[in-house]
CSV table of C-alpha atoms in Angstrom, one decimal:
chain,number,residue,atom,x,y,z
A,691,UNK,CA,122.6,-208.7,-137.2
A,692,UNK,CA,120.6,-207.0,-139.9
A,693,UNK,CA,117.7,-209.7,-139.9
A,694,UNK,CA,117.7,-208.6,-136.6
A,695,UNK,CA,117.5,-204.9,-136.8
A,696,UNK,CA,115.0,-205.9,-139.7
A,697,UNK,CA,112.3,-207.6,-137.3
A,698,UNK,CA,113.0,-204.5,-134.2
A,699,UNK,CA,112.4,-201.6,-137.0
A,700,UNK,CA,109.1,-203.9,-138.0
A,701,UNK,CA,108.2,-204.7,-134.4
A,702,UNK,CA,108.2,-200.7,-134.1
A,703,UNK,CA,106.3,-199.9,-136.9
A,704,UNK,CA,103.6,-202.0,-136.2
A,705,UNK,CA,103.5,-201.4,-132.3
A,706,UNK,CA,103.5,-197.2,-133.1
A,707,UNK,CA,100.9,-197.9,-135.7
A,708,UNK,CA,98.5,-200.2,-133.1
A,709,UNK,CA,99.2,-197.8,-130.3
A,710,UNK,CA,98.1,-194.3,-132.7
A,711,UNK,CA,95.0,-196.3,-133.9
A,712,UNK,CA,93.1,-195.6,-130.8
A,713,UNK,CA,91.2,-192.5,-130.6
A,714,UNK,CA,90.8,-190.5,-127.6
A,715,UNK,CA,87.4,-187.8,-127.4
A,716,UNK,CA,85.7,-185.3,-124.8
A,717,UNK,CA,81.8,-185.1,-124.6
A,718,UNK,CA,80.8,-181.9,-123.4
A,719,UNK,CA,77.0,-182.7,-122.8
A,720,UNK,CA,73.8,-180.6,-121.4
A,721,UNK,CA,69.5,-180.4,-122.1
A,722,UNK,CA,66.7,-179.4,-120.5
A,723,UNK,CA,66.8,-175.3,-120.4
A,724,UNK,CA,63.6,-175.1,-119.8
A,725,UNK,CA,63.1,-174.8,-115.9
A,726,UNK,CA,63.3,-171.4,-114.0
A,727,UNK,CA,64.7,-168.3,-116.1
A,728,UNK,CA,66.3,-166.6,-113.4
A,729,UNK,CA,68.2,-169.6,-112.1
A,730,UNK,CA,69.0,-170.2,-115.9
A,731,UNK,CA,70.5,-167.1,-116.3
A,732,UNK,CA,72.3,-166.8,-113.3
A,733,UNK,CA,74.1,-170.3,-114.3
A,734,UNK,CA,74.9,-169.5,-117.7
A,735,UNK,CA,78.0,-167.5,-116.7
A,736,UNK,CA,79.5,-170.0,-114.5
A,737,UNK,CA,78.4,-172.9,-117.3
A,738,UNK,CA,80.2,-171.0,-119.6
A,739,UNK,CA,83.3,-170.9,-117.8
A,740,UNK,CA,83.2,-174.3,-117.6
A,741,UNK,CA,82.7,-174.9,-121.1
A,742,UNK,CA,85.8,-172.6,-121.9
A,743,UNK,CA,88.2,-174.6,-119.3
A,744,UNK,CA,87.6,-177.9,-120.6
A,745,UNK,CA,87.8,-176.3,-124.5
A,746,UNK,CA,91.0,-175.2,-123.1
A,747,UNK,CA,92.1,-178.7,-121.9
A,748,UNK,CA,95.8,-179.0,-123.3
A,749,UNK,CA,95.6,-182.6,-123.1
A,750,UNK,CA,91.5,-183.1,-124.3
A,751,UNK,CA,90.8,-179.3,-125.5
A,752,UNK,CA,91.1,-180.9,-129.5
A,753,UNK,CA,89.2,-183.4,-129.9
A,754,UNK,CA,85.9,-181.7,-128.1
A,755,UNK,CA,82.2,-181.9,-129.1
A,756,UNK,CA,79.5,-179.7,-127.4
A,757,UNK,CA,76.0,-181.4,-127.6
A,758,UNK,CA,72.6,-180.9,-126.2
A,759,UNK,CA,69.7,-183.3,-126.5
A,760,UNK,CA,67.0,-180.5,-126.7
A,761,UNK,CA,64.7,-178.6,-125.1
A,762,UNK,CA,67.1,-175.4,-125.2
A,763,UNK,CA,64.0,-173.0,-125.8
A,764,UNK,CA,60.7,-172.4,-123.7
A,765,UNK,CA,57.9,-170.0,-124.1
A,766,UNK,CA,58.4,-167.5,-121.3
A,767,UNK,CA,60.2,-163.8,-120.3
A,768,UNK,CA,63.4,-165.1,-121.3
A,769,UNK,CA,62.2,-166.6,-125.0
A,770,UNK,CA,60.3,-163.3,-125.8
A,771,UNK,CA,63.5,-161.1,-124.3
A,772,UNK,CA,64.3,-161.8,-128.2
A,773,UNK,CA,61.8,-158.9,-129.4
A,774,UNK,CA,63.5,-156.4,-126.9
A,775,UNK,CA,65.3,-153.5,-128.5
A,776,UNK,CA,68.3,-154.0,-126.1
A,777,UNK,CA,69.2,-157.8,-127.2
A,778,UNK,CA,68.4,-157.0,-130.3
A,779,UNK,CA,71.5,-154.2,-130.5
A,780,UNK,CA,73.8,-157.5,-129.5
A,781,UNK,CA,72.3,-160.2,-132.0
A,782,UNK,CA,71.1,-158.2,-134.5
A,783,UNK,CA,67.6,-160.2,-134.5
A,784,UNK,CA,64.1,-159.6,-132.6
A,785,UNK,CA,63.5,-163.6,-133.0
A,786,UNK,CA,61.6,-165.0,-129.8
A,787,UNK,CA,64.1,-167.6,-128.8
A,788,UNK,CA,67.4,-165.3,-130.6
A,789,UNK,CA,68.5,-164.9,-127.4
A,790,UNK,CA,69.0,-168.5,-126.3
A,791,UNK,CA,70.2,-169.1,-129.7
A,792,UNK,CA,72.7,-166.9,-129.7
A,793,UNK,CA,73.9,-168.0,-125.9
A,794,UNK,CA,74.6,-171.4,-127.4
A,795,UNK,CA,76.4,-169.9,-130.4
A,796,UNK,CA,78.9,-168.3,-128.1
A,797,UNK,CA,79.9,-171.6,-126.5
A,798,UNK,CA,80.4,-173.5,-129.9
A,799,UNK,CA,77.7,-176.2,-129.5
A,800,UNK,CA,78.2,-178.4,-132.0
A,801,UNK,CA,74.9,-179.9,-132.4
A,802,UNK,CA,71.3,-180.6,-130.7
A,803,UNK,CA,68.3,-183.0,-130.9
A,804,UNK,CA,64.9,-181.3,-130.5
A,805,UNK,CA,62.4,-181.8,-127.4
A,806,UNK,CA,58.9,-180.9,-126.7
A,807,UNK,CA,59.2,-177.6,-125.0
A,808,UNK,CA,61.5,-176.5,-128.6
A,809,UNK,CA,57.7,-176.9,-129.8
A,810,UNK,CA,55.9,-175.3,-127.3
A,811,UNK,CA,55.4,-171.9,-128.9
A,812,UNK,CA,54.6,-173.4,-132.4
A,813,UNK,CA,56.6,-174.6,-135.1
A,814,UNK,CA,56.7,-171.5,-136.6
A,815,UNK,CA,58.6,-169.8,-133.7
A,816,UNK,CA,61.3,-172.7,-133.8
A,817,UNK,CA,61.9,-172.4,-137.4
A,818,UNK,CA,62.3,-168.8,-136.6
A,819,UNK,CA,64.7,-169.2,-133.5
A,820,UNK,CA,66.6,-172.0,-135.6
A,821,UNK,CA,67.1,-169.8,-138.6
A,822,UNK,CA,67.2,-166.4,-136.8
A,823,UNK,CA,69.5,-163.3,-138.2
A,824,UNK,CA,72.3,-161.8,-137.7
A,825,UNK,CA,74.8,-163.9,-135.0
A,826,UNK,CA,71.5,-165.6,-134.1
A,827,UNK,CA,70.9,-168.2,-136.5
A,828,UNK,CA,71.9,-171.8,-135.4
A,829,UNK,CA,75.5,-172.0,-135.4
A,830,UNK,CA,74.8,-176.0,-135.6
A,831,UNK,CA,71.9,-178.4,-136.6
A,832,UNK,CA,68.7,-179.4,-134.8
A,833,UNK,CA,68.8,-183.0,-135.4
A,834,UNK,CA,65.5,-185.5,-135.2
A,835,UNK,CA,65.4,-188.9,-137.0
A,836,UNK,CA,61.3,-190.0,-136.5
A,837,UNK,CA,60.2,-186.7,-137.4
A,838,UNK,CA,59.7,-185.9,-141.1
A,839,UNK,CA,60.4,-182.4,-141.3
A,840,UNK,CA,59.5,-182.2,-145.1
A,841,UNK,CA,55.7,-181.8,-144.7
A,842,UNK,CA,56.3,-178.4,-142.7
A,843,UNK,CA,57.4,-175.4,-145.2
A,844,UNK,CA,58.7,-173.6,-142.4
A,845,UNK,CA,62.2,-175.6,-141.8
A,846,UNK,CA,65.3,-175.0,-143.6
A,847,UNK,CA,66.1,-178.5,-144.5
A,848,UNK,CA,69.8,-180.2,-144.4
A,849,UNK,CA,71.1,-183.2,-146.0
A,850,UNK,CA,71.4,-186.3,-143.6
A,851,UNK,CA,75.4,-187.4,-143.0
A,852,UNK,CA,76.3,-183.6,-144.0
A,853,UNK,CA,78.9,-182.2,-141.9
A,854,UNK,CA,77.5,-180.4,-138.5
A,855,UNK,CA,79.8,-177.1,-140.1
A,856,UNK,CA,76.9,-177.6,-143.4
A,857,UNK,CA,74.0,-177.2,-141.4
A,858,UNK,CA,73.9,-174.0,-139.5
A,859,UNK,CA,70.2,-172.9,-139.2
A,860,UNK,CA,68.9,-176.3,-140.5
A,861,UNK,CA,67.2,-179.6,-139.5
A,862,UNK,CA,68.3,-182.9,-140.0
A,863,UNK,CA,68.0,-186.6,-139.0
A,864,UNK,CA,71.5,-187.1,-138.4
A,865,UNK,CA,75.1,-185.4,-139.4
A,866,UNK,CA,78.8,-185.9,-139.1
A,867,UNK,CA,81.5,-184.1,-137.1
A,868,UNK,CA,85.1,-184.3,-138.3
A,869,UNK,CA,87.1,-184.5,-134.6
A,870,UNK,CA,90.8,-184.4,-135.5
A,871,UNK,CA,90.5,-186.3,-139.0
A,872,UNK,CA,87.7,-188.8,-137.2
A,873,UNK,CA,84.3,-188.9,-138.2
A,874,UNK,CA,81.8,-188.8,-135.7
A,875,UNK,CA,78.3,-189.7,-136.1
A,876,UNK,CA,75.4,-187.6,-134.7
A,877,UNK,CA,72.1,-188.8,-134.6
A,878,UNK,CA,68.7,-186.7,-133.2
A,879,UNK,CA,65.8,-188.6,-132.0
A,880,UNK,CA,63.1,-187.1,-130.0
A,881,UNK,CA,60.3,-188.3,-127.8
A,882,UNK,CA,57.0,-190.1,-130.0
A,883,UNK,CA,54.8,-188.5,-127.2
A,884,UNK,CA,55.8,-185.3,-128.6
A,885,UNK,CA,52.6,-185.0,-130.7
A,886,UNK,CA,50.3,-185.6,-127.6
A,887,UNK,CA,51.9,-183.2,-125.6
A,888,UNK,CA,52.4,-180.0,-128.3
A,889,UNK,CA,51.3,-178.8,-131.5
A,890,UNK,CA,53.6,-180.1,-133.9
A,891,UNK,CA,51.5,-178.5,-136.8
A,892,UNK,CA,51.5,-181.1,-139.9
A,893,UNK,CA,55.0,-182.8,-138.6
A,894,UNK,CA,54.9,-186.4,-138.7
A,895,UNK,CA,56.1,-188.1,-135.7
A,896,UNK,CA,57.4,-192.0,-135.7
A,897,UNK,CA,57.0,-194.2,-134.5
A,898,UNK,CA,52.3,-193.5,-134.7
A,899,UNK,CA,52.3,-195.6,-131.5
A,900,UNK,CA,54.9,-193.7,-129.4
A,901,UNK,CA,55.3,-196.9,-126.8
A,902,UNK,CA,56.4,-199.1,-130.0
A,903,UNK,CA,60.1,-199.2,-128.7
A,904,UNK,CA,61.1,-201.8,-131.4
A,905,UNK,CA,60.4,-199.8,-134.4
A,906,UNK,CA,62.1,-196.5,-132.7
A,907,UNK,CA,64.8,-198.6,-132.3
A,908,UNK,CA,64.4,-199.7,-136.5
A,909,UNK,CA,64.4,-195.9,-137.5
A,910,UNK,CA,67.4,-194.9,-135.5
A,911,UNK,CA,69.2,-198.1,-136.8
A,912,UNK,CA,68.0,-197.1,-140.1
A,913,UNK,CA,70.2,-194.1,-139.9
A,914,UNK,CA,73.6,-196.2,-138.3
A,915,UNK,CA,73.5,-198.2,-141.2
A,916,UNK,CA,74.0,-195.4,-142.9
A,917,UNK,CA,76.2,-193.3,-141.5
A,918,UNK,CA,78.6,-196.9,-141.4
A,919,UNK,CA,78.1,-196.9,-145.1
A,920,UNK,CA,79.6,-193.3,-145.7
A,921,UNK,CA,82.5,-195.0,-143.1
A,922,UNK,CA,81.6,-193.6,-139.5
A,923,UNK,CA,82.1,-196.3,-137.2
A,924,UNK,CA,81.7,-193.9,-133.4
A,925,UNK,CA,78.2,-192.8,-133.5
A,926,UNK,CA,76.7,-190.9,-130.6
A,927,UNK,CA,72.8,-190.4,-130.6
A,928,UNK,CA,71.2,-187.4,-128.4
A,929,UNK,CA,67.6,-188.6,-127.5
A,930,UNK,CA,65.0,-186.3,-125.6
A,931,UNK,CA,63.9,-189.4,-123.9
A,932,UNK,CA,63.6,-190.1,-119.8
A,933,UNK,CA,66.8,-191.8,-118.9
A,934,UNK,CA,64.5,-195.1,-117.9
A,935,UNK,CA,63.2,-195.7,-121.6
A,936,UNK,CA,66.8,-194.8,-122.8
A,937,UNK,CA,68.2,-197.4,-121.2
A,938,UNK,CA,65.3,-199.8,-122.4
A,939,UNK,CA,65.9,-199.1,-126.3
A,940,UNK,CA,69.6,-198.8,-126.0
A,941,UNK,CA,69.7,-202.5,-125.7
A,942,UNK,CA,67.6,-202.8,-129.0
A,943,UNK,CA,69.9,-201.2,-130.7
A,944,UNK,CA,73.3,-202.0,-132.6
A,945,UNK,CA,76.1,-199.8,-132.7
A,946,UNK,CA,75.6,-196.9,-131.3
A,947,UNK,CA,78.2,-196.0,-128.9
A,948,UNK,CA,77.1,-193.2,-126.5
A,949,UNK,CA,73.2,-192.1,-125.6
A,950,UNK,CA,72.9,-188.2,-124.5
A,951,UNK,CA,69.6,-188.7,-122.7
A,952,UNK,CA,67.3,-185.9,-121.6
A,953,UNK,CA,68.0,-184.6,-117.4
A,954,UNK,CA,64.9,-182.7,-116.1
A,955,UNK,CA,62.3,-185.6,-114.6
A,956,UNK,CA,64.5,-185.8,-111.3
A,957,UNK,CA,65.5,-189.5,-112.1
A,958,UNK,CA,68.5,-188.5,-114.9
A,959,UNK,CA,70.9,-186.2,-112.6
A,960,UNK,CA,74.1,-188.8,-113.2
A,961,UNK,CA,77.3,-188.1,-110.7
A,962,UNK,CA,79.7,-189.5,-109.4
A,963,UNK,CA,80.8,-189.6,-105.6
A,964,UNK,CA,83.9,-187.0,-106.0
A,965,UNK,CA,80.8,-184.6,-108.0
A,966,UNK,CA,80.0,-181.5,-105.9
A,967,UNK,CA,76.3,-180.8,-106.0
A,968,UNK,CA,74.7,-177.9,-107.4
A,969,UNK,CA,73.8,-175.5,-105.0
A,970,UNK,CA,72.4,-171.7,-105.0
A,971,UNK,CA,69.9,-169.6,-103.9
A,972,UNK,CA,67.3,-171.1,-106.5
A,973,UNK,CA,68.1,-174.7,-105.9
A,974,UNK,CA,70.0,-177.2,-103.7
A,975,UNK,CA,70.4,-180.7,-105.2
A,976,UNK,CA,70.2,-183.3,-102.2
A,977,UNK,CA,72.3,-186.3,-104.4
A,978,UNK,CA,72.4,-187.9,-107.9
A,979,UNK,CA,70.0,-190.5,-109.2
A,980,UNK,CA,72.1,-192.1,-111.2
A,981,UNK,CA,76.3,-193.3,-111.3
A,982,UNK,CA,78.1,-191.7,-114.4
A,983,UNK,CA,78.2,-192.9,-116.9
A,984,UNK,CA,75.7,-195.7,-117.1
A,985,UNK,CA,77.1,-198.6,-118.5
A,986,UNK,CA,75.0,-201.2,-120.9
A,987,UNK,CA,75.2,-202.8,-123.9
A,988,UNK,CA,73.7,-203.0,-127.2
A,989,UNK,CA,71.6,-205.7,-129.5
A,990,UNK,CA,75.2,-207.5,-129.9
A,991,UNK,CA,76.5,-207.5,-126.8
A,992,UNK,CA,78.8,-204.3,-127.7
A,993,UNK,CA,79.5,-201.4,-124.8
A,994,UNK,CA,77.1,-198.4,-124.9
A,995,UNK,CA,77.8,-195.8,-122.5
A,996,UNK,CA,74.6,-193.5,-121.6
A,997,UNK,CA,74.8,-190.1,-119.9
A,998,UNK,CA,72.6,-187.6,-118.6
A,999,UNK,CA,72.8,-184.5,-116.0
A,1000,UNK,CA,70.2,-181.9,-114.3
A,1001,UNK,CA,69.4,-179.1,-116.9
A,1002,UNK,CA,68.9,-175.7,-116.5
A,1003,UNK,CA,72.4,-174.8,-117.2
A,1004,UNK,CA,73.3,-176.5,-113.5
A,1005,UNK,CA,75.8,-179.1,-114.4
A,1006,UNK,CA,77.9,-179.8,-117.4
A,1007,UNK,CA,78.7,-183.0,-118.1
A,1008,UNK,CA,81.9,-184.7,-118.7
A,1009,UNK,CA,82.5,-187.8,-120.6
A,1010,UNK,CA,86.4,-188.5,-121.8
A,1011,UNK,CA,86.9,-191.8,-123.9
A,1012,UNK,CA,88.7,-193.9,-126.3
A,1013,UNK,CA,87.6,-195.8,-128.9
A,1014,UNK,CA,89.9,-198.9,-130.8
A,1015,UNK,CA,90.3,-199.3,-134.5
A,1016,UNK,CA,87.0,-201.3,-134.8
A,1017,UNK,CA,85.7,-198.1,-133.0
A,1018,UNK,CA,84.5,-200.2,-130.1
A,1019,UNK,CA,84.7,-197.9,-126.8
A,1020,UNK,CA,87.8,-199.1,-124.7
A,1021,UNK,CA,86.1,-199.2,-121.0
A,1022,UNK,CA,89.6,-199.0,-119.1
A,1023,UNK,CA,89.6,-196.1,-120.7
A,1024,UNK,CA,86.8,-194.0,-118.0
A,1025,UNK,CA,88.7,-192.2,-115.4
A,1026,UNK,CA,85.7,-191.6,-113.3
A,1027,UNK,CA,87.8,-188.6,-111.3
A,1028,UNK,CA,88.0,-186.6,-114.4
A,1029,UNK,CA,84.7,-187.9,-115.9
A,1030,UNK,CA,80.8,-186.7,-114.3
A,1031,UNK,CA,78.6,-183.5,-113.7
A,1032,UNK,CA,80.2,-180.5,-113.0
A,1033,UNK,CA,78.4,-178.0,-111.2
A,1034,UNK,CA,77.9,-174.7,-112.5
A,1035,UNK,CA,79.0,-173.0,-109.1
A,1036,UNK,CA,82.4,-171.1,-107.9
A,1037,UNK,CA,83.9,-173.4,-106.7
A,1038,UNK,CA,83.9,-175.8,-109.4
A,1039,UNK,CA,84.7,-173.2,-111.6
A,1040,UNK,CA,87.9,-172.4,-109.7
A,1041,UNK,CA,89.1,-175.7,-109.5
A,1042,UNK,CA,89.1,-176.4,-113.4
A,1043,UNK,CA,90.3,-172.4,-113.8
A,1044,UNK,CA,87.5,-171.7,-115.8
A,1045,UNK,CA,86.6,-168.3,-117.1
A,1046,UNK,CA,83.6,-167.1,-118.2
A,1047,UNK,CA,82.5,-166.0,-122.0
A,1048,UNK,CA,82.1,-162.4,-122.3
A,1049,UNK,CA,80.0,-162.7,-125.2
A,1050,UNK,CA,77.7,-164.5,-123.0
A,1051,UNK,CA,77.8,-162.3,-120.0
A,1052,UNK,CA,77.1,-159.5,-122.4
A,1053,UNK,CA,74.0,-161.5,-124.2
């Protein structure tokens, strides 16, 4: 009789252990706020709300990271809104750009990769959005792994594999965010064309040839090896790349779980069939491109999940998952009913029993 309570008692132990092994996460995602300010600004609120509701989540709400792959700032009325006297009474800074920062602050993104239109008013005015004053300075790092940062004296520069919490105001290749006791590794890449298309001042971009996919794919890997040495094995990489060529070098790499890819060329709006479309006075959205999430795999055959949805503060995307002990993503773990793009409208809004952040109706 006591041999056989012995092996039950075991039996539980191990089972309990086996079963609390897998870890469950949420993906809050978004990009691309760099379309039309007034539609921008009108969406914010109900974005927010969204944002809170799913922060809220009494089953996800914990284990929540808030990312964007980049371009959150654009030259325009609403970057230069910074210098105005009356947003400079709520952030405290007349930064061009303090206002977006500080819009971003509010809703506790976590981290961000950089995109061309970050650059489009000169690297000077980035490093002065990023580091700001006041409530304005980046609550979270600006992440890019093929740019060297270094040979611009106007960035704050972080440590690579630093905590995300480390690197407020700073730029970095890649960090780490501590979800419930599990480390999460963040890794920034942006587009090789960015040289061509702004003035990046004396930045150096990799890879020289920006259509050399295979030695992108070596600098990011560069950076998972890595972040596995310090003992991250769920790595998530935010690249201000077109969904196609996302989905080209995902399959050169190894190890990387999740791609954030960028949404604004028309061909990255992911849904799925039980998504509402976004719909207002500024914009109707027809259908999505793309099924969410898109499923591939990597170099060695592993699952890598890639996401993406319309920016512009529309949708907010969704992605719920669990990884095993290996950190390997679980597939019958997507519940595509709860996972997609959710529309930044009223009705959406009331369905999840969102509320909006007063900080950023008052910003």
């Amino acid at each position: 009789m006591k041999n056989i309570l012995f092996v039950l008692i075991l039996t539980l132990f191990f089972s309990s252990k086996i079963v609390a092994k897998d870890f469950t996460i949420q993906i809050l995602h978004f990009s691309d706020l760099d379309g039309n300010d007034a539609s921008i600004l009108e969406n914010v609120s109900h974005f927010s709300a969204l944002v809170n509701a799913f922060k809220n989540d009494p089953v996800h709400g914990k284990n929540t990271l808030l990312l964007s792959s980049g371009d959150n700032l654009k030259p325009g009325p609403r970057f230069y809104a910074g210098k105005e006297k009356q947003l400079k009474e709520i952030t405290g800074s007349n930064e061009p750009g303090n206002g977006d920062i500080a819009l971003l602050n509010e809703m506790g993104i976590q981290a961000s990769s950089i995109g061309i239109q970050d650059f489009a008013a000169g690297v000077s005015a980035l490093q002065g959005a990023i580091s700001g004053d006041g409530i304005t300075t980046a609550r979270f790092p600006h992440l890019a792994v093929n740019i060297d940062f270094s040979t611009e004296k106007n960035f704050d520069l972080g440590k690579n594999a630093e905590e995300v919490k480390n690197l407020f105001g700073k730029v970095a290749g890649y960090a780490v965010a501590i979800i419930n006791n599990e480390k999460i590794g963040i890794i920034g890449v942006t587009d090789p064309y960015l040289k061509k298309l702004v003035n990046v001042g004396k930045l150096a971009i990799q890879p020289k040839d920006p259509e050399d996919v295979e030695q992108l794919a070596l600098i990011i890997q560069d950076a998972v090896g890595k972040l596995e040495a310090e003992g991250v094995n769920k790595i998530i990489l935010l690249a201000r790349i077109q969904l196609n060529r996302v989905k080209i070098l995902a399959n050169s790499l190894t190890n990387i779980d999740i791609i954030i890819a960028a949404g604004a060329d028309g061909k990255s709006s992911m849904g799925d069939n039980n998504d509402v479309l976004f719909l207002s006075e500024h914009s109707a959205d027809k259908d999505f491109s793309e099924n969410y999430p898109y499923t591939t795999h990597d170099e060695k055959g592993n699952p890598v999940l890639i996401v993406s949805v319309d920016g512009d503060y529309k949708y907010l995307g969704r992605l719920i998952l669990s990884f095993d002990d290996n950190g390997r993503i679980r597939l019958d773990s997507l519940n595509p009913v709860i996972n997609g793009a959710y529309a930044s409208i009223e009705a959406v809004v009331k369905k999840v029993k969102g509320v909006p952040n007063p900080k950023v109706l008052e910003i």
